[in-house]
Coordinates of C-alpha atoms and ligand atoms in Angstrom, one line a residue:
M1 CA 88.5 -113.6 1.6
S2 CA 90.0 -110.3 0.5
L3 CA 87.8 -107.5 -0.4
F4 CA 89.1 -107.5 -3.6
T5 CA 88.8 -111.9 -4.0
A6 CA 85.9 -110.5 -6.9
V7 CA 87.7 -107.6 -8.4
E8 CA 88.5 -108.4 -12.0
M9 CA 91.9 -108.1 -14.2
A10 CA 90.3 -104.8 -15.9
P11 CA 91.4 -105.0 -20.1
R12 CA 94.9 -103.1 -21.2
D13 CA 94.3 -99.7 -22.3
P14 CA 95.4 -101.1 -26.1
I15 CA 97.0 -98.1 -27.5
L16 CA 99.3 -97.9 -24.1
G17 CA 99.7 -101.7 -23.6
L18 CA 101.1 -101.5 -27.6
N19 CA 103.4 -98.8 -26.2
E20 CA 104.6 -101.9 -22.9
Q21 CA 104.9 -103.9 -25.7
F22 CA 107.1 -101.0 -28.7
N23 CA 109.7 -100.4 -25.1
A24 CA 110.6 -104.3 -24.5
D25 CA 111.5 -105.0 -27.8
T26 CA 115.0 -105.4 -29.3
N27 CA 114.7 -104.4 -32.7
P28 CA 116.9 -102.0 -33.2
S29 CA 114.7 -100.1 -36.4
K30 CA 111.2 -100.6 -34.9
V31 CA 109.3 -97.7 -35.3
N32 CA 106.5 -96.6 -32.9
L33 CA 103.0 -95.4 -34.8
G34 CA 101.1 -96.6 -32.6
V35 CA 100.7 -93.6 -29.3
G36 CA 99.4 -90.3 -31.0
V37 CA 102.3 -88.2 -30.4
Y38 CA 103.8 -85.8 -32.4
F39 CA 108.0 -86.3 -32.8
D40 CA 110.2 -83.7 -34.9
D41 CA 112.5 -84.9 -37.8
N42 CA 115.0 -86.2 -35.1
G43 CA 111.9 -88.7 -33.7
K44 CA 112.0 -86.5 -30.6
L45 CA 109.1 -84.9 -28.5
P46 CA 109.5 -80.9 -29.1
L47 CA 109.7 -78.6 -25.9
L48 CA 108.6 -75.7 -28.4
Q49 CA 110.6 -72.4 -28.2
C50 CA 107.7 -70.7 -26.7
V51 CA 106.9 -72.4 -24.4
Q52 CA 110.4 -72.1 -23.2
A53 CA 110.2 -68.5 -23.6
A54 CA 107.3 -69.2 -21.2
E55 CA 108.8 -70.7 -18.2
K56 CA 111.8 -68.5 -18.8
T57 CA 110.0 -65.3 -17.7
M58 CA 108.0 -67.8 -14.7
M59 CA 111.8 -68.4 -13.4
D60 CA 112.7 -65.4 -13.6
K61 CA 110.0 -64.3 -10.7
P62 CA 109.0 -67.4 -9.5
T63 CA 105.1 -67.1 -7.9
A64 CA 103.8 -68.9 -4.6
R65 CA 101.2 -71.8 -6.1
G66 CA 98.3 -71.2 -4.9
Y67 CA 94.8 -72.7 -5.1
L68 CA 93.0 -71.2 -8.4
P69 CA 89.4 -70.3 -8.8
I70 CA 88.0 -73.5 -9.6
D71 CA 87.3 -72.3 -13.5
G72 CA 91.0 -71.9 -13.9
I73 CA 93.5 -69.5 -14.5
A74 CA 91.3 -66.4 -16.0
A75 CA 93.6 -64.9 -18.3
Y76 CA 93.7 -69.5 -19.5
D77 CA 89.7 -69.1 -20.3
A78 CA 89.8 -65.8 -21.7
A79 CA 91.9 -66.8 -24.2
V80 CA 90.7 -70.2 -25.3
K81 CA 87.6 -68.3 -25.3
A82 CA 90.0 -65.9 -28.4
L83 CA 91.2 -69.4 -30.5
V84 CA 87.8 -70.9 -29.7
F85 CA 85.5 -68.6 -31.2
G86 CA 87.2 -65.3 -32.1
A87 CA 87.8 -62.7 -29.8
D88 CA 86.2 -60.3 -31.6
S89 CA 82.6 -63.0 -32.3
D90 CA 79.5 -62.1 -30.4
V91 CA 79.4 -65.1 -28.3
V92 CA 82.1 -64.1 -26.5
K93 CA 81.2 -59.9 -26.2
S94 CA 78.0 -60.6 -25.2
G95 CA 79.2 -62.8 -22.7
R96 CA 77.2 -66.5 -24.2
V97 CA 80.5 -68.9 -23.6
A98 CA 81.1 -70.3 -20.5
T99 CA 84.6 -71.3 -20.7
V100 CA 86.6 -73.4 -17.7
Q101 CA 89.9 -74.8 -17.4
A102 CA 90.2 -78.2 -16.9
I103 CA 92.7 -81.3 -16.4
G104 CA 93.2 -81.8 -21.2
G105 CA 90.9 -83.0 -22.9
T106 CA 90.1 -85.7 -21.4
G107 CA 89.3 -83.2 -18.7
G108 CA 86.9 -81.2 -20.6
L109 CA 85.2 -84.3 -22.0
K110 CA 84.7 -84.9 -18.4
I111 CA 83.1 -81.7 -16.8
G112 CA 80.7 -82.0 -19.8
A113 CA 79.8 -85.1 -19.3
D114 CA 78.8 -84.6 -15.5
F115 CA 76.9 -81.5 -16.3
L116 CA 75.1 -83.0 -19.4
K117 CA 74.1 -86.3 -17.6
K118 CA 72.8 -83.5 -14.9
I119 CA 70.4 -81.8 -17.3
S120 CA 69.9 -84.7 -19.8
P121 CA 70.0 -87.4 -17.5
N122 CA 67.9 -89.7 -20.1
A123 CA 70.0 -89.3 -23.2
T124 CA 71.8 -91.1 -25.6
V125 CA 74.9 -90.2 -27.0
L126 CA 76.7 -91.0 -30.2
I127 CA 80.0 -91.1 -31.5
S128 CA 81.4 -91.7 -34.3
D129 CA 82.2 -95.1 -35.8
P130 CA 85.0 -95.7 -35.2
S131 CA 86.1 -92.8 -32.4
W132 CA 88.8 -92.5 -30.1
E133 CA 88.8 -95.8 -28.1
N134 CA 88.5 -92.8 -24.9
H135 CA 84.7 -91.4 -25.8
R136 CA 82.8 -94.2 -25.2
A137 CA 84.4 -95.2 -21.8
L138 CA 84.1 -92.0 -20.5
F139 CA 80.2 -91.1 -21.6
T140 CA 79.7 -94.6 -20.0
N141 CA 81.7 -94.2 -17.5
A142 CA 79.0 -91.0 -16.4
G143 CA 76.0 -92.6 -16.5
F144 CA 74.7 -92.7 -20.3
T145 CA 74.1 -95.4 -22.7
V146 CA 76.7 -94.9 -26.1
D147 CA 75.9 -95.8 -28.8
T148 CA 77.9 -94.7 -32.3
Y149 CA 77.1 -93.4 -35.9
P150 CA 78.0 -94.4 -38.9
Y151 CA 81.5 -93.1 -40.1
F152 CA 84.1 -94.5 -41.8
D153 CA 83.4 -97.7 -44.2
Q154 CA 86.4 -99.8 -46.2
S155 CA 83.7 -100.1 -49.2
A156 CA 83.6 -96.7 -49.7
N157 CA 85.8 -95.7 -52.5
G158 CA 86.2 -98.7 -54.5
G159 CA 87.7 -100.5 -51.2
L160 CA 90.2 -97.9 -50.6
G161 CA 87.9 -96.6 -47.0
G162 CA 86.2 -93.3 -47.1
I163 CA 83.9 -91.9 -44.6
N164 CA 80.0 -93.0 -44.7
F165 CA 78.4 -89.7 -44.4
D166 CA 75.2 -91.0 -45.7
G167 CA 74.8 -94.0 -42.9
M168 CA 76.1 -90.6 -40.8
L169 CA 73.3 -88.1 -41.6
A170 CA 70.4 -91.3 -41.6
K171 CA 71.7 -92.0 -38.1
L172 CA 71.8 -88.3 -36.9
N173 CA 68.5 -87.9 -38.2
G174 CA 66.6 -90.3 -36.3
A175 CA 67.8 -90.0 -33.3
A176 CA 65.2 -88.8 -30.6
E177 CA 65.3 -85.5 -29.6
G178 CA 68.1 -84.1 -26.9
T179 CA 70.4 -86.8 -28.2
I180 CA 74.1 -85.5 -27.3
V181 CA 76.6 -86.5 -30.3
L182 CA 79.8 -86.0 -29.9
L183 CA 82.0 -84.4 -33.3
H184 CA 85.3 -84.2 -33.7
A185 CA 85.7 -80.7 -34.5
C186 CA 88.9 -81.5 -37.3
C187 CA 91.2 -84.1 -37.4
H188 CA 89.6 -87.1 -36.9
N189 CA 91.0 -90.1 -34.4
P190 CA 91.8 -92.8 -36.1
T191 CA 91.0 -92.4 -39.3
G192 CA 92.8 -89.6 -40.2
Y193 CA 89.6 -88.1 -42.7
D194 CA 87.2 -85.8 -41.8
I195 CA 83.6 -84.0 -43.2
T196 CA 84.0 -81.5 -45.9
A197 CA 82.5 -77.8 -44.9
A198 CA 78.8 -78.0 -46.9
Q199 CA 78.5 -81.7 -44.9
W200 CA 79.1 -79.4 -42.1
D201 CA 76.3 -77.6 -43.3
Q202 CA 74.4 -80.8 -43.4
V203 CA 75.3 -82.0 -39.8
I204 CA 74.1 -78.2 -38.1
A205 CA 70.9 -78.1 -40.3
V206 CA 70.1 -81.9 -38.9
V207 CA 71.2 -80.9 -35.4
K208 CA 69.3 -78.0 -34.7
A209 CA 66.6 -79.8 -36.7
R210 CA 66.0 -82.1 -34.4
K211 CA 67.2 -80.3 -31.4
L212 CA 70.3 -82.8 -30.7
T213 CA 72.7 -81.3 -28.2
A214 CA 76.2 -81.2 -30.3
F215 CA 79.3 -81.7 -28.1
L216 CA 82.5 -80.6 -30.5
D217 CA 85.5 -82.5 -29.7
M218 CA 88.2 -80.1 -30.3
A219 CA 92.0 -81.9 -29.4
Y220 CA 94.1 -80.9 -32.8
Q221 CA 93.3 -77.4 -33.4
G222 CA 95.8 -76.3 -36.1
F223 CA 96.5 -79.4 -36.9
G224 CA 93.8 -79.4 -40.5
Y225 CA 94.2 -76.8 -42.2
G226 CA 95.9 -73.4 -40.1
I227 CA 93.9 -72.5 -36.5
A228 CA 91.8 -70.0 -37.7
E229 CA 90.1 -72.6 -40.4
D230 CA 90.2 -75.6 -38.1
G231 CA 88.0 -73.2 -35.9
A232 CA 85.6 -72.2 -38.3
V233 CA 83.3 -75.5 -37.8
I234 CA 82.5 -74.3 -34.4
A235 CA 81.7 -70.1 -36.0
K236 CA 78.8 -72.4 -38.2
F237 CA 77.3 -73.9 -35.0
V238 CA 77.7 -70.7 -33.2
A239 CA 75.8 -68.7 -36.1
A240 CA 73.2 -71.6 -36.2
E241 CA 72.1 -70.8 -33.2
L242 CA 73.0 -73.5 -31.2
N243 CA 74.4 -74.2 -27.7
I244 CA 77.1 -76.2 -28.3
F245 CA 80.4 -78.0 -25.9
V246 CA 83.6 -77.7 -26.6
S247 CA 86.4 -79.1 -25.1
T248 CA 90.0 -77.9 -26.2
S249 CA 93.3 -79.9 -25.6
F250 CA 96.7 -78.5 -25.6
S251 CA 98.5 -81.8 -25.5
K252 CA 99.6 -81.5 -29.2
S253 CA 98.9 -77.9 -30.7
F254 CA 102.0 -77.1 -27.8
S255 CA 103.0 -80.3 -27.4
L256 CA 102.6 -80.5 -23.6
Y257 CA 101.2 -83.6 -23.2
G258 CA 101.9 -84.1 -19.7
E259 CA 101.0 -81.0 -18.3
R260 CA 97.2 -81.6 -18.6
V261 CA 96.0 -78.4 -20.4
G262 CA 92.7 -78.3 -22.1
A263 CA 89.5 -76.7 -21.1
L264 CA 85.7 -77.0 -21.7
S265 CA 83.2 -74.0 -23.0
V266 CA 79.4 -74.3 -23.4
V267 CA 77.4 -71.2 -26.0
G268 CA 75.0 -70.6 -23.9
S269 CA 72.0 -68.7 -25.0
S270 CA 72.2 -65.2 -23.0
K271 CA 74.8 -64.1 -20.7
E272 CA 72.4 -64.7 -18.0
E273 CA 71.8 -68.5 -18.6
T274 CA 75.4 -69.2 -19.3
D275 CA 76.4 -67.9 -16.6
R276 CA 74.3 -70.0 -14.4
V277 CA 76.0 -72.7 -16.3
L278 CA 79.1 -71.6 -15.3
S279 CA 78.3 -72.4 -11.5
Q280 CA 77.3 -75.9 -12.6
L281 CA 80.2 -76.8 -14.4
K282 CA 82.3 -75.3 -11.9
I283 CA 80.3 -78.0 -9.2
A284 CA 81.2 -81.0 -12.0
I285 CA 84.8 -79.9 -11.3
R286 CA 84.6 -78.6 -7.7
T287 CA 83.2 -82.5 -7.0
N288 CA 86.0 -83.9 -9.2
Y289 CA 89.4 -82.4 -8.2
S290 CA 88.0 -79.1 -6.8
N291 CA 90.5 -77.3 -9.1
P292 CA 92.8 -77.6 -11.8
P293 CA 96.5 -76.9 -11.6
T294 CA 98.8 -74.0 -12.2
H295 CA 101.4 -74.8 -14.2
G296 CA 100.6 -75.6 -17.8
G297 CA 97.5 -72.9 -17.7
A298 CA 99.9 -70.4 -17.1
I299 CA 102.2 -71.1 -19.6
V300 CA 99.4 -71.7 -22.3
A301 CA 98.1 -68.1 -21.6
A302 CA 101.5 -66.8 -21.2
V303 CA 101.8 -67.2 -24.8
L304 CA 98.2 -67.2 -25.8
N305 CA 97.5 -63.1 -24.1
N306 CA 101.2 -62.0 -25.9
P307 CA 101.6 -60.8 -29.5
E308 CA 105.4 -62.3 -29.8
L309 CA 104.8 -65.2 -28.2
R310 CA 102.0 -65.6 -30.0
A311 CA 103.5 -65.6 -33.2
Q312 CA 105.9 -67.8 -31.9
W313 CA 103.3 -70.6 -31.6
E314 CA 101.2 -70.5 -34.9
Q315 CA 105.3 -70.7 -35.8
E316 CA 106.1 -73.3 -34.5
L317 CA 102.8 -75.1 -34.6
G318 CA 102.3 -74.1 -38.7
E319 CA 105.8 -76.2 -38.7
M320 CA 104.9 -79.1 -37.3
R321 CA 101.6 -79.1 -40.2
V322 CA 103.3 -78.9 -42.8
R323 CA 105.8 -81.5 -41.8
I324 CA 103.6 -84.0 -40.9
K325 CA 101.8 -83.3 -44.3
A326 CA 105.5 -84.3 -46.0
M327 CA 105.1 -87.1 -44.2
R328 CA 102.1 -88.1 -46.3
Q329 CA 103.1 -87.3 -49.5
K330 CA 107.0 -89.3 -48.6
L331 CA 104.5 -92.2 -46.9
V332 CA 102.8 -92.5 -50.5
D333 CA 105.1 -92.4 -52.8
G334 CA 107.6 -94.2 -50.8
L335 CA 105.3 -97.1 -50.4
K336 CA 104.9 -97.0 -54.6
A337 CA 109.0 -97.1 -54.7
A338 CA 108.3 -100.1 -52.5
G339 CA 106.5 -101.4 -54.9
V340 CA 103.0 -101.5 -53.1
T341 CA 100.5 -101.0 -56.5
K342 CA 97.7 -100.1 -54.8
D343 CA 96.5 -96.2 -54.7
M344 CA 97.9 -95.8 -51.6
S345 CA 97.3 -91.6 -52.2
F346 CA 94.1 -91.8 -49.5
I347 CA 97.2 -90.7 -47.0
T348 CA 97.6 -87.4 -48.4
T349 CA 93.3 -86.9 -48.9
Q350 CA 93.4 -87.4 -44.4
I351 CA 94.0 -84.7 -42.3
G352 CA 95.4 -84.7 -38.6
M353 CA 98.2 -87.0 -36.9
F354 CA 97.2 -90.4 -38.0
S355 CA 95.9 -92.4 -40.8
Y356 CA 94.0 -95.1 -41.4
S357 CA 96.1 -97.0 -43.4
G358 CA 94.0 -100.0 -44.3
L359 CA 95.6 -102.5 -44.1
S360 CA 94.7 -105.6 -41.9
K361 CA 94.6 -106.8 -37.8
D362 CA 96.7 -109.6 -39.7
Q363 CA 99.2 -107.5 -41.5
M364 CA 99.4 -104.7 -38.7
V365 CA 100.2 -107.8 -35.8
R366 CA 103.0 -108.6 -38.9
L367 CA 104.7 -105.5 -39.6
R368 CA 105.0 -105.1 -35.0
S369 CA 106.5 -108.9 -34.9
E370 CA 108.6 -108.7 -37.7
F371 CA 109.7 -105.2 -38.4
G372 CA 109.3 -103.9 -34.6
V373 CA 106.9 -101.1 -36.4
Y374 CA 103.3 -100.6 -34.2
G375 CA 100.4 -99.1 -34.9
T376 CA 97.1 -100.7 -34.1
D377 CA 95.2 -103.4 -34.6
T378 CA 92.3 -101.8 -36.4
G379 CA 95.4 -100.3 -38.9
R380 CA 96.0 -96.6 -37.4
M381 CA 99.2 -95.3 -37.6
C382 CA 100.5 -91.8 -36.6
V383 CA 102.4 -90.0 -39.7
A384 CA 103.2 -88.0 -37.2
A385 CA 106.3 -90.2 -35.5
L386 CA 107.2 -90.6 -38.8
N387 CA 110.6 -89.3 -39.8
S388 CA 113.1 -88.7 -42.5
K389 CA 115.3 -91.1 -40.9
N390 CA 112.4 -94.5 -39.8
I391 CA 110.2 -92.7 -43.3
D392 CA 112.0 -95.3 -46.1
Y393 CA 112.1 -98.8 -43.6
V394 CA 108.5 -98.0 -43.0
C395 CA 107.7 -98.3 -46.9
Q396 CA 109.4 -101.0 -47.2
A397 CA 108.2 -102.7 -44.1
I398 CA 104.5 -102.4 -45.3
A399 CA 105.7 -103.3 -49.0
K400 CA 106.5 -107.2 -47.6
V401 CA 103.5 -107.4 -45.5
V402 CA 100.6 -106.2 -48.4
Ligands
PMP1 N1 90.3 -86.1 -27.9 C1 90.4 -87.0 -29.2 C2 90.0 -87.1 -29.8 C3 91.9 -87.2 -28.5 O1 92.7 -88.1 -29.3 C4 93.1 -86.6 -27.9 C5 93.9 -87.0 -26.9 N2 95.0 -88.4 -28.2 C6 92.2 -86.6 -26.6 C7 90.4 -85.8 -26.9 C8 92.4 -86.0 -25.3 O2 93.5 -85.4 -24.5 P1 94.4 -84.8 -23.6 O3 95.5 -86.1 -23.5 O4 94.8 -83.8 -23.8 O5 93.1 -85.5 -22.4

């Protein structure tokens, strides 16, 4: 009898499990469209020029690694505020945004969840159906009951799939006061479908009328239509004078996955209130991991706060965005050329790194076993992993299973 006799084997993370399966696959043509990572046209994980330049400057003048403040590097937090809310926005200038550096976007969500559990212990959390796998687990682990609001409907658009916006709005309208609603600010993961600006206005009206708490997960700012364009939804919530939560991730937009750079921002009603909120966010950080690591935040702060590096970053991020869009078009054209008769042009109306392809679990399993093309069982494919060398093979493979 050991302390761990009753410990059950936890299920494997579905996406990381897929990665392991991919790595073990001996098919020389294998393509990994499972994990949500951007690869360049050579199939390589990019190391951005702006990041290399910032690191070079840092290495030329090495600094000691003391503890950071609990809320992270001040210049980093200021840069995140400016990026997410606008440097000249009233909400930032009047001190109504509390921003803390976090361990990736996941860390931002976790700190927000822990703080919310203190102030709204009995609230239910609503996440989209479907959502990023970790949303449910993370808020459940923080002690919340997690439910879903309708989002994707495969039967929409004559079976091609789309957003069930009426269902989403109806669920929010029926939610109890204080319900926490987790929204994907842009580039919805896993579906690739975002609601329109006019639909956001309707969501905001319901959030306000029903006194819900909006938590916006912004893991892909700049991958949709542009940095400012993707951030516009945050300004809409601020204009509606809502107390919102925003988690930020730089994993994708800086290709700094392993550095774990992210943030949490909370909008208060006054500076005095926001200062109190910040003090509580610091408690949540202190009791989780004390304070954040130095390197990733220093890189992002150096890039965002230097006009030349910032311009370089915007260009590099723009190139990633444009390449993904080109791959979407190539996928649509390639599937048609490979003999797929179904109209697949919905792929170009989707946005961000992912595409819900509409393929069934059986078809996804066949893609893996017969062709070494790896996507998730739900039909999600990472279009940011397609490139000019693998696109034809992927199109041929899909054509053979549909
Ligand atoms: N939210 C969403 C919607 C995501 O897709 C991801 C990353 N896959 C995250 C949060 C977490 O980002 P990070 O890796 O920076 O923790």
